[in-house]
Amino acid sequence: MAKKTLAVVITEVLQAHGQPMTAAEVYEKITGAGLFEFNSKDPLGIVRNALSRHCEQNQHSCASKNKHFDQLPDGRFRLVAVVQIDTPQAC
């Protein structure tokens, strides 16, 4: 089984929670459930970085092209809304 990326794990946490979360809240859920192994002295910083890299507001050249998250004015993050377009049905 392939190892999940941190962005995928964060997406799953936000989806399961159903409400916007801070980076610290996301980190607590990840570590509390053992969803990802961090090999860092600053794992919360790694979570913040992953949220920022995949955030719609980040248009920096080193940002990911895959935008999974949206940052709210209060600093919390939520999943980017996926708009499903209904295709016309044949009569």
Coordinates of N, CA, C and O in Angstrom, one line a residue:
M1 N 0.8 -1.2 0.0 CA 0.0 0.0 0.0 C 0.9 1.2 0.0 O 1.8 1.4 0.8
A2 N 0.6 2.2 -0.9 CA 1.4 3.4 -1.0 C 1.1 4.3 0.2 O 0.0 4.4 0.8
K3 N 2.2 5.0 0.6 CA 2.1 5.9 1.8 C 1.4 7.2 1.3 O 1.6 7.7 0.2
K4 N 0.5 7.7 2.2 CA -0.2 8.9 1.8 C 0.7 10.1 2.0 O 1.5 10.1 3.0
T5 N 0.5 11.1 1.2 CA 1.2 12.4 1.4 C 0.5 13.1 2.5 O -0.6 12.9 2.9
L6 N 1.2 14.1 3.1 CA 0.7 14.9 4.1 C -0.5 15.7 3.7 O -1.5 15.8 4.4
A7 N -0.5 16.2 2.4 CA -1.6 16.9 1.9 C -2.9 16.0 1.8 O -4.0 16.5 2.2
V8 N -2.7 14.8 1.5 CA -3.9 13.8 1.5 C -4.4 13.6 2.9 O -5.6 13.6 3.1
V9 N -3.5 13.4 3.8 CA -3.9 13.2 5.2 C -4.6 14.4 5.8 O -5.7 14.3 6.4
I10 N -4.1 15.6 5.5 CA -4.8 16.8 5.9 C -6.2 16.9 5.3 O -7.1 17.3 6.0
T11 N -6.3 16.6 4.0 CA -7.6 16.6 3.3 C -8.5 15.7 4.0 O -9.7 16.1 4.3
E12 N -8.1 14.5 4.4 CA -9.0 13.6 5.1 C -9.4 14.0 6.4 O -10.6 13.9 6.8
V13 N -8.5 14.7 7.2 CA -8.8 15.2 8.5 C -9.8 16.3 8.4 O -10.8 16.4 9.1
L14 N -9.6 17.3 7.4 CA -10.6 18.4 7.3 C -11.9 17.8 6.8 O -13.0 18.3 7.3
Q15 N -11.9 16.9 6.0 CA -13.2 16.3 5.5 C -13.9 15.6 6.6 O -15.1 15.8 6.7
A16 N -13.2 14.8 7.4 CA -13.9 14.1 8.5 C -14.4 15.1 9.6 O -15.4 14.9 10.2
H17 N -13.7 16.2 9.8 CA -14.1 17.2 10.8 C -15.3 18.0 10.4 O -16.1 18.4 11.2
G18 N -15.3 18.3 9.1 CA -16.5 19.0 8.5 C -16.6 20.5 8.7 O -17.5 21.1 8.3
Q19 N -15.6 21.0 9.4 CA -15.5 22.5 9.7 C -14.1 22.9 9.5 O -13.2 22.2 9.7
P20 N -13.9 24.2 9.3 CA -12.6 24.8 9.2 C -11.8 24.5 10.5 O -12.4 24.5 11.6
M21 N -10.5 24.4 10.3 CA -9.6 24.1 11.5 C -8.3 24.9 11.3 O -7.9 25.2 10.2
T22 N -7.7 25.1 12.5 CA -6.4 25.8 12.5 C -5.3 24.7 12.2 O -5.6 23.5 12.3
A23 N -4.1 25.2 11.9 CA -3.1 24.2 11.6 C -2.8 23.4 12.8 O -2.5 22.2 12.7
A24 N -2.9 24.0 14.0 CA -2.6 23.3 15.3 C -3.7 22.2 15.5 O -3.4 21.1 15.9
E25 N -4.9 22.5 15.2 CA -6.0 21.5 15.3 C -5.8 20.3 14.4 O -6.0 19.2 14.8
V26 N -5.4 20.6 13.2 CA -5.2 19.6 12.2 C -4.0 18.7 12.7 O -4.1 17.5 12.6
Y27 N -3.0 19.3 13.1 CA -1.8 18.6 13.6 C -2.2 17.7 14.8 O -1.8 16.5 14.8
E28 N -3.0 18.2 15.7 CA -3.4 17.4 16.9 C -4.2 16.1 16.4 O -4.0 15.1 17.0
K29 N -5.1 16.3 15.4 CA -5.9 15.2 14.9 C -5.0 14.2 14.3 O -5.2 13.0 14.4
I30 N -4.0 14.6 13.5 CA -3.1 13.7 12.8 C -2.3 12.9 13.8 O -2.2 11.7 13.7
T31 N -1.7 13.6 14.8 CA -0.8 12.9 15.7 C -1.6 12.0 16.7 O -1.2 10.9 17.0
G32 N -2.8 12.5 17.0 CA -3.7 11.8 18.0 C -4.1 10.4 17.4 O -4.3 9.5 18.1
A33 N -4.3 10.4 16.1 CA -4.8 9.2 15.4 C -3.7 8.4 14.7 O -3.9 7.4 14.1
G34 N -2.4 9.0 14.8 CA -1.3 8.3 14.2 C -1.4 8.2 12.7 O -1.0 7.2 12.1
L35 N -1.9 9.2 12.1 CA -2.2 9.2 10.6 C -0.9 9.5 9.8 O -0.9 9.2 8.6
F36 N 0.1 10.1 10.3 CA 1.3 10.4 9.6 C 2.5 10.4 10.5 O 2.4 10.8 11.6
E37 N 3.6 9.9 10.0 CA 4.9 9.9 10.8 C 5.7 11.1 10.4 O 6.1 11.2 9.2
F38 N 6.0 12.0 11.3 CA 6.8 13.1 11.1 C 8.2 12.8 11.5 O 8.5 12.4 12.6
N39 N 9.2 13.2 10.7 CA 10.6 13.0 11.0 C 11.2 14.4 11.0 O 12.0 14.8 10.2
S40 N 10.7 15.2 12.0 CA 11.1 16.6 12.0 C 11.1 17.1 13.5 O 10.3 16.6 14.3
K41 N 11.9 18.1 13.8 CA 11.9 18.7 15.1 C 10.7 19.6 15.2 O 10.3 20.0 16.4
D42 N 10.1 20.0 14.1 CA 9.0 21.0 14.1 C 7.8 20.4 13.3 O 7.6 21.0 12.2
P43 N 7.2 19.4 13.7 CA 6.1 18.8 12.9 C 4.9 19.7 12.6 O 4.3 19.7 11.6
L44 N 4.6 20.6 13.6 CA 3.5 21.6 13.4 C 3.9 22.5 12.2 O 3.1 22.9 11.4
G45 N 5.2 22.9 12.1 CA 5.7 23.7 11.0 C 5.5 23.0 9.7 O 5.2 23.7 8.7
I46 N 5.7 21.7 9.7 CA 5.5 20.9 8.5 C 4.0 21.0 8.0 O 3.7 21.1 6.8
V47 N 3.1 20.8 9.0 CA 1.7 20.9 8.7 C 1.3 22.3 8.2 O 0.6 22.4 7.1
R48 N 1.8 23.3 8.8 CA 1.6 24.7 8.3 C 2.1 24.9 6.9 O 1.4 25.5 6.1
N49 N 3.3 24.4 6.6 CA 3.9 24.5 5.3 C 3.0 23.8 4.3 O 2.8 24.3 3.2
A50 N 2.6 22.6 4.6 CA 1.7 21.8 3.6 C 0.4 22.5 3.4 O 0.0 22.6 2.2
L51 N -0.2 23.1 4.4 CA -1.4 23.9 4.2 C -1.2 25.1 3.3 O -1.9 25.3 2.4
S52 N -0.1 25.8 3.6 CA 0.3 27.0 2.8 C 0.6 26.6 1.4 O 0.1 27.3 0.4
R53 N 1.4 25.6 1.1 CA 1.7 25.2 -0.2 C 0.5 24.8 -1.1 O 0.5 25.1 -2.3
H54 N -0.5 24.3 -0.5 CA -1.7 23.8 -1.2 C -2.9 24.7 -1.0 O -4.0 24.3 -1.3
C55 N -2.6 26.0 -0.6 CA -3.7 26.9 -0.3 C -4.0 27.8 -1.6 O -3.0 28.2 -2.2
E56 N -5.2 28.0 -1.8 CA -5.6 28.8 -3.0 C -5.0 30.2 -3.0 O -4.7 30.7 -4.0
Q57 N -4.8 30.8 -1.8 CA -4.3 32.1 -1.7 C -2.8 32.2 -2.0 O -2.3 33.3 -2.3
N58 N -2.1 31.1 -2.0 CA -0.7 31.1 -2.2 C -0.4 31.0 -3.7 O -0.5 29.9 -4.3
Q59 N 0.1 32.1 -4.3 CA 0.4 32.0 -5.7 C 1.9 32.2 -6.0 O 2.3 32.4 -7.1
H60 N 2.7 31.9 -4.9 CA 4.1 32.0 -5.0 C 4.6 30.9 -6.0 O 4.0 29.9 -6.2
S61 N 5.7 31.1 -6.6 CA 6.3 30.2 -7.6 C 6.6 28.8 -7.0 O 6.5 27.8 -7.7
C62 N 6.8 28.7 -5.7 CA 7.1 27.4 -5.1 C 5.9 26.7 -4.6 O 6.0 25.6 -4.1
A63 N 4.7 27.4 -4.7 CA 3.5 26.8 -4.2 C 3.1 25.6 -5.2 O 3.4 25.6 -6.4
S64 N 2.3 24.7 -4.6 CA 1.8 23.6 -5.4 C 0.8 24.1 -6.4 O 0.0 25.0 -6.1
K65 N 0.7 23.5 -7.5 CA -0.4 23.8 -8.5 C -1.7 23.1 -8.0 O -2.8 23.5 -8.5
N66 N -1.6 22.1 -7.2 CA -2.8 21.4 -6.7 C -3.3 22.2 -5.4 O -2.7 22.1 -4.4
K67 N -4.4 22.9 -5.6 CA -4.9 23.7 -4.5 C -6.0 22.9 -3.8 O -7.1 22.7 -4.4
H68 N -5.8 22.4 -2.6 CA -6.7 21.7 -1.8 C -7.4 22.5 -0.7 O -8.5 22.1 -0.3
F69 N -6.8 23.6 -0.3 CA -7.3 24.3 0.9 C -7.5 25.8 0.6 O -6.9 26.3 -0.3
D70 N -8.3 26.3 1.4 CA -8.7 27.8 1.4 C -8.5 28.3 2.8 O -8.9 27.7 3.8
Q71 N -7.7 29.4 2.9 CA -7.5 30.0 4.3 C -8.5 31.1 4.5 O -8.7 32.0 3.7
L72 N -9.2 31.0 5.6 CA -10.2 32.0 6.0 C -9.5 33.2 6.7 O -8.4 33.1 7.2
P73 N -10.2 34.4 6.7 CA -9.6 35.5 7.4 C -9.2 35.3 8.8 O -8.2 36.0 9.3
D74 N -9.8 34.4 9.5 CA -9.4 34.1 10.9 C -8.3 33.2 11.0 O -7.9 32.8 12.1
G75 N -7.7 32.7 9.9 CA -6.5 31.8 9.9 C -6.8 30.4 9.8 O -5.9 29.6 9.7
R76 N -8.1 30.0 9.9 CA -8.5 28.6 9.8 C -8.5 28.2 8.4 O -8.6 29.0 7.5
F77 N -8.4 26.9 8.2 CA -8.3 26.3 6.8 C -9.5 25.4 6.6 O -10.0 24.8 7.5
R78 N -10.0 25.4 5.3 CA -11.1 24.5 4.9 C -10.7 23.9 3.6 O -9.8 24.4 2.9
L79 N -11.5 22.9 3.2 CA -11.3 22.3 1.9 C -11.8 23.2 0.8 O -12.8 23.9 1.1
V80 N -11.2 23.2 -0.3 CA -11.7 24.0 -1.5 C -13.0 23.3 -1.9 O -13.0 22.1 -2.0
A81 N -14.0 24.1 -2.1 CA -15.3 23.6 -2.5 C -15.1 23.0 -3.9 O -14.6 23.6 -4.8
V82 N -15.7 21.8 -4.1 CA -15.7 21.2 -5.4 C -17.1 21.4 -6.0 O -18.1 21.0 -5.5
V83 N -17.1 22.1 -7.2 CA -18.4 22.3 -7.8 C -18.7 21.2 -8.8 O -17.9 20.9 -9.7
Q84 N -19.8 20.5 -8.6 CA -20.1 19.4 -9.5 C -21.1 20.0 -10.5 O -22.2 20.5 -10.1
I85 N -20.8 19.8 -11.8 CA -21.7 20.3 -12.8 C -22.5 19.2 -13.3 O -22.0 18.1 -13.7
D86 N -23.8 19.3 -13.2 CA -24.7 18.3 -13.7 C -24.7 18.3 -15.2 O -24.9 19.4 -15.9
T87 N -24.6 17.1 -15.8 CA -24.6 17.0 -17.3 C -26.1 16.8 -17.7 O -26.8 16.1 -17.0
P88 N -26.5 17.4 -18.8 CA -27.9 17.2 -19.2 C -28.1 15.7 -19.5 O -27.3 15.0 -20.1
Q89 N -29.3 15.2 -19.1 CA -29.7 13.9 -19.4 C -30.4 13.8 -20.8 O -31.1 14.7 -21.1
A90 N -30.1 12.7 -21.5 CA -30.8 12.5 -22.8 C -32.3 12.2 -22.5 O -32.6 11.5 -21.6
C91 N -33.1 12.7 -23.3 CA -34.6 12.5 -23.2 C -35.0 11.2 -23.8 O -34.5 10.7 -24.8

